[in-house]
Coordinates of C-alpha atoms and ligand atoms in Angstrom, one line a residue:
M1144 CA 122.4 134.6 68.3
S1145 CA 121.5 133.8 64.7
V1146 CA 124.0 132.1 62.5
S1147 CA 126.0 134.1 60.0
A1148 CA 124.6 134.3 56.5
K1149 CA 128.0 133.5 55.0
F1150 CA 127.9 130.1 53.2
R1151 CA 130.6 127.5 54.3
P1152 CA 130.8 124.6 51.8
L1153 CA 132.4 121.2 52.6
T1154 CA 133.2 118.3 50.3
A1155 CA 133.1 114.6 51.2
R1156 CA 135.1 112.0 49.3
R1157 CA 135.0 108.2 49.1
T1158 CA 137.1 106.9 51.9
G1159 CA 138.6 103.7 53.2
A1160 CA 137.1 101.8 56.2
L1161 CA 135.8 104.0 59.1
Q1162 CA 137.1 102.8 62.4
G1163 CA 136.9 103.9 66.0
V1164 CA 134.6 105.3 68.8
A1165 CA 132.1 108.0 68.0
G1166 CA 131.2 109.9 71.1
V1167 CA 128.2 111.8 69.8
P1168 CA 126.8 114.8 71.7
G1169 CA 124.0 114.9 74.2
D1170 CA 120.3 114.5 73.2
K1171 CA 118.9 117.7 71.9
S1172 CA 115.3 117.0 73.0
I1173 CA 116.3 116.2 76.6
S1174 CA 118.7 119.1 76.7
H1175 CA 116.0 121.7 75.9
R1176 CA 113.7 120.1 78.5
A1177 CA 116.3 119.9 81.2
L1178 CA 116.8 123.7 80.9
I1179 CA 113.1 124.4 80.8
L1180 CA 112.1 122.2 83.7
G1181 CA 115.1 123.5 85.7
T1182 CA 113.7 126.9 85.2
L1183 CA 110.2 125.9 86.4
A1184 CA 111.5 124.0 89.4
I1185 CA 112.4 125.4 92.8
G1186 CA 116.0 124.8 93.7
E1187 CA 119.1 124.1 91.7
T1188 CA 119.0 121.5 88.9
R1189 CA 122.3 120.1 87.9
I1190 CA 122.7 118.9 84.3
S1191 CA 125.5 116.8 82.9
G1192 CA 126.0 115.9 79.2
L1193 CA 124.0 118.9 78.0
L1194 CA 124.2 119.4 74.3
E1195 CA 126.2 122.6 73.8
A1196 CA 124.9 123.4 70.4
E1197 CA 123.3 126.6 69.1
D1198 CA 119.7 125.5 69.4
V1199 CA 120.1 124.6 73.1
L1200 CA 122.3 127.6 73.9
N1201 CA 119.4 129.8 72.6
T1202 CA 117.1 128.0 75.0
A1203 CA 119.5 128.6 77.9
E1204 CA 119.7 132.3 77.0
A1205 CA 115.9 132.5 76.9
M1206 CA 115.7 130.8 80.4
R1207 CA 117.9 133.6 81.7
R1208 CA 115.5 136.2 80.2
F1209 CA 112.6 134.5 82.1
G1210 CA 114.6 134.9 85.4
A1211 CA 116.4 131.7 85.9
E1212 CA 120.1 131.7 86.8
V1213 CA 121.8 129.4 84.3
T1214 CA 125.5 128.7 84.8
R1215 CA 128.0 126.6 82.9
D1216 CA 130.5 124.8 85.1
G1217 CA 132.4 122.9 82.5
E1218 CA 131.9 120.8 79.4
G1219 CA 128.2 119.7 79.4
A1220 CA 128.0 120.6 83.1
W1221 CA 125.3 123.2 83.8
R1222 CA 123.3 124.4 86.7
V1223 CA 119.8 126.0 86.6
S1224 CA 118.4 127.9 89.6
G1225 CA 114.7 127.9 88.9
V1226 CA 112.0 130.4 89.6
G1227 CA 109.1 127.9 90.1
V1228 CA 105.9 127.4 88.2
G1229 CA 104.2 130.8 88.0
G1230 CA 107.4 132.6 88.9
L1231 CA 108.6 133.5 85.4
A1232 CA 109.8 137.1 84.8
E1233 CA 108.8 139.0 81.7
P1234 CA 111.6 139.0 79.2
A1235 CA 112.8 142.6 78.6
D1236 CA 113.7 142.0 75.0
V1237 CA 112.9 139.9 71.9
L1238 CA 113.7 136.1 72.3
D1239 CA 115.7 134.8 69.3
F1240 CA 115.5 131.0 69.0
G1241 CA 117.8 130.9 66.0
N1242 CA 117.0 127.7 64.0
S1243 CA 115.1 125.9 66.8
G1244 CA 111.5 124.8 66.5
T1245 CA 111.7 122.7 69.6
G1246 CA 113.2 125.5 71.8
S1247 CA 110.7 128.1 70.6
R1248 CA 107.6 126.0 70.7
L1249 CA 108.3 124.5 74.2
V1250 CA 109.0 127.9 75.6
M1251 CA 105.7 129.2 74.2
G1252 CA 104.0 126.5 76.2
M1253 CA 106.1 127.2 79.2
M1254 CA 105.0 130.9 79.5
A1255 CA 101.4 130.6 78.1
T1256 CA 99.7 130.4 81.5
T1257 CA 101.8 133.1 83.3
P1258 CA 100.5 136.7 82.8
I1259 CA 103.6 138.0 81.0
T1260 CA 104.2 138.9 77.4
A1261 CA 107.1 137.7 75.2
V1262 CA 108.2 138.3 71.6
F1263 CA 109.5 135.3 69.7
T1264 CA 111.7 135.3 66.6
G1265 CA 114.2 133.1 64.8
D1266 CA 116.3 132.8 61.7
A1267 CA 114.9 132.7 58.1
S1268 CA 114.2 128.9 58.4
L1269 CA 112.3 129.3 61.7
Q1270 CA 110.4 132.3 60.4
R1271 CA 108.9 130.0 57.7
R1272 CA 107.7 127.3 60.1
P1273 CA 104.1 127.0 61.3
M1274 CA 103.6 128.2 64.9
G1275 CA 99.7 128.2 64.8
R1276 CA 99.8 124.5 65.7
V1277 CA 101.1 125.5 69.1
L1278 CA 99.5 129.0 69.5
E1279 CA 96.0 128.0 68.6
P1280 CA 95.6 125.3 71.3
L1281 CA 97.4 127.6 73.8
T1282 CA 94.5 130.1 73.4
R1283 CA 92.3 127.5 75.0
Y1284 CA 94.2 128.0 78.2
G1285 CA 93.5 131.7 77.9
A1286 CA 96.6 132.9 76.2
T1287 CA 96.4 135.4 73.3
Y1288 CA 98.9 136.1 70.5
T1289 CA 99.6 138.2 67.4
A1290 CA 101.7 136.6 64.6
R1291 CA 102.5 137.2 61.0
E1292 CA 100.0 135.9 58.5
G1293 CA 99.9 132.1 58.6
G1294 CA 101.0 132.0 62.3
L1295 CA 104.6 132.9 61.5
M1296 CA 107.3 134.5 63.6
P1297 CA 108.0 137.1 64.7
L1298 CA 105.1 136.8 67.1
T1299 CA 104.0 138.1 70.4
L1300 CA 102.4 135.8 73.0
K1301 CA 100.5 137.1 76.0
G1302 CA 100.2 134.5 78.8
A1303 CA 96.8 133.9 80.4
A1304 CA 96.1 135.9 83.6
D1305 CA 93.3 133.4 84.7
A1306 CA 94.4 130.2 83.0
M1307 CA 92.0 127.3 82.9
P1308 CA 92.7 123.6 82.3
I1309 CA 91.9 122.0 79.0
D1310 CA 91.0 118.7 77.4
H1311 CA 92.5 118.7 74.0
K1312 CA 93.4 116.3 71.2
V1313 CA 96.6 117.3 69.4
A1314 CA 95.8 117.1 65.7
V1315 CA 99.4 116.8 64.4
A1316 CA 101.9 114.1 65.1
S1317 CA 104.2 116.4 67.0
A1318 CA 105.9 115.9 70.3
Q1319 CA 106.6 119.7 70.3
V1320 CA 102.9 120.6 70.4
K1321 CA 102.1 117.9 73.0
S1322 CA 105.0 119.1 75.2
A1323 CA 104.0 122.8 74.9
L1324 CA 100.5 122.0 76.0
L1325 CA 101.8 119.9 79.0
L1326 CA 104.1 122.7 80.1
A1327 CA 101.3 125.2 79.9
A1328 CA 99.1 122.9 82.0
L1329 CA 101.6 123.2 84.9
N1330 CA 100.3 126.7 85.8
A1331 CA 96.6 126.2 85.1
P1332 CA 94.5 125.2 88.1
G1333 CA 92.9 121.7 87.9
R1334 CA 93.7 118.8 85.6
S1335 CA 94.4 119.0 81.9
R1336 CA 94.2 116.1 79.5
I1337 CA 96.2 116.1 76.3
S1338 CA 95.6 113.3 73.9
Q1339 CA 97.2 112.3 70.5
S1340 CA 96.8 109.5 68.1
A1341 CA 100.5 109.3 67.2
L1342 CA 102.9 107.9 69.8
T1343 CA 105.4 110.8 69.7
R1344 CA 108.5 111.0 71.9
D1345 CA 107.7 111.1 75.6
H1346 CA 110.7 112.9 77.2
T1347 CA 108.6 115.7 78.6
E1348 CA 106.2 113.3 80.4
K1349 CA 109.2 111.3 81.8
M1350 CA 111.1 114.3 83.0
L1351 CA 108.0 116.0 84.5
K1352 CA 107.4 112.9 86.5
A1353 CA 111.0 112.9 87.7
F1354 CA 110.6 116.6 88.8
G1355 CA 107.6 115.6 90.9
A1356 CA 104.6 116.6 88.7
E1357 CA 101.4 114.7 89.0
I1358 CA 101.2 113.1 85.6
S1359 CA 99.8 109.9 84.2
V1360 CA 99.4 108.3 80.8
E1361 CA 96.4 106.4 79.7
P1362 CA 96.5 104.2 76.5
L1363 CA 93.6 104.8 74.1
D1364 CA 92.4 102.7 71.2
D1365 CA 93.7 105.5 69.1
G1366 CA 96.9 106.7 70.7
E1367 CA 97.1 107.9 74.3
A1368 CA 96.1 110.6 76.7
V1369 CA 98.3 112.4 79.2
K1370 CA 96.7 113.8 82.3
I1371 CA 98.5 116.4 84.3
T1372 CA 97.6 118.4 87.4
G1373 CA 98.3 122.1 87.4
E1374 CA 99.6 124.5 90.0
A1375 CA 102.4 122.1 90.3
E1376 CA 105.4 122.4 92.5
L1377 CA 108.4 121.0 90.6
K1378 CA 111.5 120.1 92.6
A1379 CA 115.0 120.6 91.1
T1380 CA 116.3 117.2 90.0
P1381 CA 119.6 116.2 88.5
V1382 CA 119.5 115.3 84.7
D1383 CA 122.2 113.2 83.0
V1384 CA 121.6 113.7 79.3
P1385 CA 122.3 110.6 77.2
R1386 CA 123.9 110.8 73.7
D1387 CA 121.5 111.8 70.9
P1388 CA 120.3 108.9 68.7
S1389 CA 119.5 111.5 66.0
S1390 CA 123.2 112.5 65.9
A1391 CA 124.4 108.9 66.2
A1392 CA 122.5 108.2 63.0
F1393 CA 125.2 109.9 60.9
P1394 CA 128.3 107.8 62.0
L1395 CA 126.0 104.8 62.2
V1396 CA 124.9 105.0 58.5
A1397 CA 128.4 106.0 57.5
A1398 CA 129.8 102.8 59.0
L1399 CA 127.1 100.7 57.3
I1400 CA 127.7 102.1 53.8
V1401 CA 131.6 102.4 53.8
P1402 CA 133.1 99.0 53.1
G1403 CA 135.2 97.5 55.9
S1404 CA 134.0 99.9 58.6
E1405 CA 133.5 99.1 62.3
V1406 CA 132.4 101.9 64.6
S1407 CA 131.1 101.9 68.1
I1408 CA 128.9 104.6 69.5
P1409 CA 128.6 104.5 73.3
G1410 CA 125.9 105.7 75.7
V1411 CA 123.2 106.3 73.1
L1412 CA 119.6 107.1 74.2
L1413 CA 117.5 104.1 73.2
N1414 CA 114.0 105.3 74.3
G1415 CA 111.5 103.1 72.5
R1416 CA 110.0 106.2 70.8
R1417 CA 113.4 107.2 69.3
I1418 CA 114.7 103.9 67.8
G1419 CA 112.8 103.6 64.6
L1420 CA 115.9 104.2 62.5
I1421 CA 117.9 101.4 64.2
E1422 CA 114.9 99.0 63.8
T1423 CA 114.6 99.9 60.1
L1424 CA 118.3 99.5 59.4
Q1425 CA 118.4 96.2 61.1
E1426 CA 115.4 95.1 58.9
M1427 CA 117.5 96.2 55.9
G1428 CA 120.3 93.8 57.0
G1429 CA 122.4 96.3 58.9
N1430 CA 124.8 94.8 61.3
I1431 CA 124.0 96.9 64.4
K1432 CA 124.5 95.4 67.8
V1433 CA 123.2 96.9 71.0
V1434 CA 125.4 96.0 74.0
N1435 CA 125.5 97.0 77.6
A1436 CA 121.8 98.0 77.6
R1437 CA 121.1 99.9 80.8
E1438 CA 119.0 102.6 82.3
S1439 CA 120.1 106.1 83.2
G1440 CA 117.9 108.8 84.7
G1441 CA 114.7 107.0 83.7
E1442 CA 115.8 106.6 80.1
D1443 CA 117.1 103.4 78.3
I1444 CA 120.6 103.7 76.9
G1445 CA 123.1 101.3 75.3
D1446 CA 126.3 101.1 73.3
L1447 CA 126.0 100.5 69.5
I1448 CA 128.5 98.5 67.5
V1449 CA 128.0 98.9 63.8
R1450 CA 129.8 97.1 60.9
H1451 CA 129.6 97.6 57.2
S1452 CA 126.7 95.7 55.7
Q1453 CA 125.1 95.1 52.3
L1454 CA 121.7 96.6 52.9
H1455 CA 118.4 95.7 51.1
G1456 CA 115.4 97.9 50.5
V1457 CA 112.3 97.6 52.8
E1458 CA 108.9 99.2 53.2
V1459 CA 109.0 101.3 56.4
P1460 CA 105.7 101.1 58.3
P1461 CA 104.2 104.7 58.3
E1462 CA 103.2 104.3 62.0
R1463 CA 106.9 104.2 62.8
A1464 CA 107.5 107.7 61.5
P1465 CA 107.2 109.5 64.9
S1466 CA 110.0 107.4 66.3
M1467 CA 112.4 108.3 63.5
I1468 CA 111.0 111.6 62.2
D1469 CA 114.4 113.4 62.1
E1470 CA 116.1 110.3 60.6
Y1471 CA 114.5 110.1 57.2
P1472 CA 117.1 112.2 55.3
I1473 CA 119.9 109.8 56.5
L1474 CA 117.7 106.8 55.9
A1475 CA 117.2 107.9 52.3
I1476 CA 121.0 107.9 52.0
A1477 CA 121.2 104.4 53.4
A1478 CA 118.5 103.3 51.0
S1479 CA 120.4 104.7 48.1
F1480 CA 123.2 102.2 48.8
A1481 CA 120.8 99.3 49.5
E1482 CA 119.8 96.6 46.9
G1483 CA 116.3 97.3 45.7
R1484 CA 113.5 99.7 46.6
T1485 CA 112.8 101.4 49.9
I1486 CA 109.4 102.9 50.5
M1487 CA 108.8 105.5 53.1
R1488 CA 105.4 106.9 53.8
G1489 CA 103.5 108.9 56.4
L1490 CA 106.0 111.8 56.2
E1491 CA 103.8 114.9 55.8
E1492 CA 105.6 116.4 58.9
L1493 CA 108.9 116.4 56.9
R1494 CA 107.5 119.3 54.8
V1495 CA 107.6 121.6 57.8
K1496 CA 110.9 120.9 59.4
E1497 CA 114.0 123.1 59.2
S1498 CA 113.5 122.8 55.5
D1499 CA 111.0 120.9 53.4
R1500 CA 113.0 117.8 53.9
L1501 CA 111.1 115.6 51.3
A1502 CA 111.9 118.1 48.6
A1503 CA 115.5 118.8 49.9
V1504 CA 116.3 115.0 50.0
G1505 CA 114.6 114.3 46.7
N1506 CA 116.5 117.1 44.9
G1507 CA 119.8 116.0 46.5
L1508 CA 119.3 112.4 45.4
K1509 CA 118.5 113.5 41.9
A1510 CA 121.7 115.5 41.7
C1511 CA 123.6 112.5 42.9
G1512 CA 122.1 110.2 40.2
V1513 CA 119.8 108.2 42.5
A1514 CA 116.4 107.2 41.0
Y1515 CA 113.6 108.2 43.4
E1516 CA 110.0 109.3 43.5
E1517 CA 108.8 112.1 45.8
L1518 CA 105.2 111.6 47.0
P1519 CA 103.1 114.2 48.7
E1520 CA 103.9 112.5 52.0
G1521 CA 106.6 110.0 51.2
L1522 CA 109.7 109.0 49.3
I1523 CA 110.5 105.9 47.2
V1524 CA 114.3 105.3 46.7
E1525 CA 115.7 102.8 44.1
G1526 CA 118.9 101.7 45.7
G1527 CA 122.2 100.6 44.0
E1528 CA 125.3 102.7 43.8
M1529 CA 125.4 106.5 44.2
Q1530 CA 127.2 108.5 41.5
G1531 CA 127.6 111.7 43.5
G1532 CA 129.6 114.5 41.8
A1533 CA 127.1 117.2 42.8
T1534 CA 126.7 120.2 45.1
I1535 CA 123.7 119.9 47.4
A1536 CA 121.5 122.8 48.5
T1537 CA 121.1 122.4 52.3
H1538 CA 118.4 125.1 52.8
M1539 CA 119.5 126.0 56.3
D1540 CA 119.0 122.4 57.4
H1541 CA 121.7 120.7 59.5
R1542 CA 120.3 117.2 58.8
I1543 CA 120.4 117.7 55.1
A1544 CA 124.0 118.8 55.3
M1545 CA 125.2 115.9 57.5
S1546 CA 123.2 113.3 55.4
F1547 CA 124.8 114.2 52.1
L1548 CA 128.3 114.5 53.7
V1549 CA 127.9 110.9 54.8
A1550 CA 126.7 109.9 51.3
G1551 CA 129.9 111.4 49.9
L1552 CA 132.0 109.0 51.9
A1553 CA 130.7 106.1 49.8
S1554 CA 129.6 107.7 46.5
R1555 CA 131.8 107.3 43.3
E1556 CA 132.4 111.0 42.9
P1557 CA 132.7 113.6 45.8
I1558 CA 129.7 115.4 47.2
T1559 CA 129.8 119.0 48.2
V1560 CA 127.2 120.6 50.5
D1561 CA 126.7 124.3 50.0
D1562 CA 126.7 125.3 53.7
I1563 CA 127.7 123.4 56.9
S1564 CA 127.2 126.4 59.2
M1565 CA 123.8 125.0 60.4
V1566 CA 125.4 121.8 61.6
A1567 CA 126.4 123.8 64.7
T1568 CA 122.7 123.9 65.7
S1569 CA 122.8 120.2 66.8
F1570 CA 126.2 118.6 66.3
P1571 CA 129.0 121.2 66.5
D1572 CA 131.8 118.6 66.4
F1573 CA 130.4 116.6 63.5
K1574 CA 133.3 117.3 61.1
T1575 CA 136.0 116.6 63.7
L1576 CA 134.3 113.4 64.9
M1577 CA 133.8 112.0 61.5
R1578 CA 137.4 112.9 60.5
S1579 CA 138.6 111.0 63.6
L1580 CA 136.9 107.9 62.2
G1581 CA 138.6 108.4 58.9
A1582 CA 136.2 110.5 56.9
D1583 CA 137.7 112.5 54.1
F1584 CA 136.2 116.0 54.4
A1585 CA 137.8 119.0 52.7
S1586 CA 136.7 122.7 52.8
Ligands
S3P620 C1 111.3 117.2 68.9 C2 110.2 116.7 68.2 C3 110.2 116.5 66.8 C4 111.6 116.6 66.2 C5 112.4 117.7 66.8 C6 112.6 117.5 68.3 C7 111.2 117.4 70.4 O1 109.4 117.6 66.2 O2 111.5 116.7 64.8 O3 113.8 117.6 66.2 O4 112.2 117.6 71.1 O5 110.0 117.3 70.9 P1 107.8 117.4 66.1 O6 107.4 116.9 67.4 O7 107.3 118.7 65.8 O8 107.6 116.4 65.0

């Protein structure tokens, strides 16, 4: 399941106007959750628009190992026959989540209150990422674990035999941790309460409600608390996965920075907790129109029309970070082409993503001749033109690869990324889609 270790470089060159329709793939967060809740439900959950990328396929495979029947009927069309809350089987072998923090952490939560044992591993990037942030609070439900020093994979998690509900404040601004704790609560008797200061993405809460869980959200002076009743009976529910705003970010910024461009991106998820990048780029002067705003399966979606724009630098409010946490690498590219300075703060979580994204972006900008300052928890970019003419180290990080390939479409000299293989974890058709808009990519 892990991606081959062989490096596959790709070079992007300055191109003429980008034009056309960018049908980006399904949302990664919602795709993982649809498979997991389908497994925990009784009956058959039908999913359309599922993201068929390595991260999500690894979650699908894990669900089979826990006893669900997971079937692919056609492109994006999947069915999950669930085993019900408490009905998970013990996986016979090690679960390999590849590059995926979301898949692995959510599944830890899913099984932590069922008396079974599972072994979790992943690729070299995932083996460096902190799992204690999920495992420690899961012990409060009664689960136990053994991990490598520092809470690292490979690790073994033993679900609680007599789970108890918890009242817990999540210390980090992470939807993954919150979601893992909500999923664990499903098989603990009584009501659990999970609170958090940061307003992180709420797809788990919304989907749990749609599947029939007793769940409510209470606003707090400092964040919010989610209350959820355990020993839940979830009912299979159809899920139509909207297109991923975090993938849309790449053709979107490409259209803004390549002169003469006009690109439309239909059916994008516009959940209020995911649109920080669009808000920020509009504040920077980006011509981004949202048309045909509508609701689909309890989520807001809309079509985006993006035209080339002269951007200007802004100060991004740090409290906006959770709503655009995966978008800072591509925002840093947009900022490099903007007039003036862009200040981004509150980004400590970027240090523990698929790579240390603050360092990876900073080093990439430096190689491309952009003046910047890397802060312990932020980045300041001095905009203008980008020289390019560099090879970028992607550190097994799909978003670093895609961000610098977009940069190369507008920089003076070509930009090469050292390895595009990780792009398959979230956006397998990235190269083809960008080429269909006019991008000049060469191997
Ligand atoms: C995700 C949450 C975010 C994000 C990740 C997907 C999710 O991680 O970076 O790509 O689906 O819950 P954190 O919640 O750990 O910040």
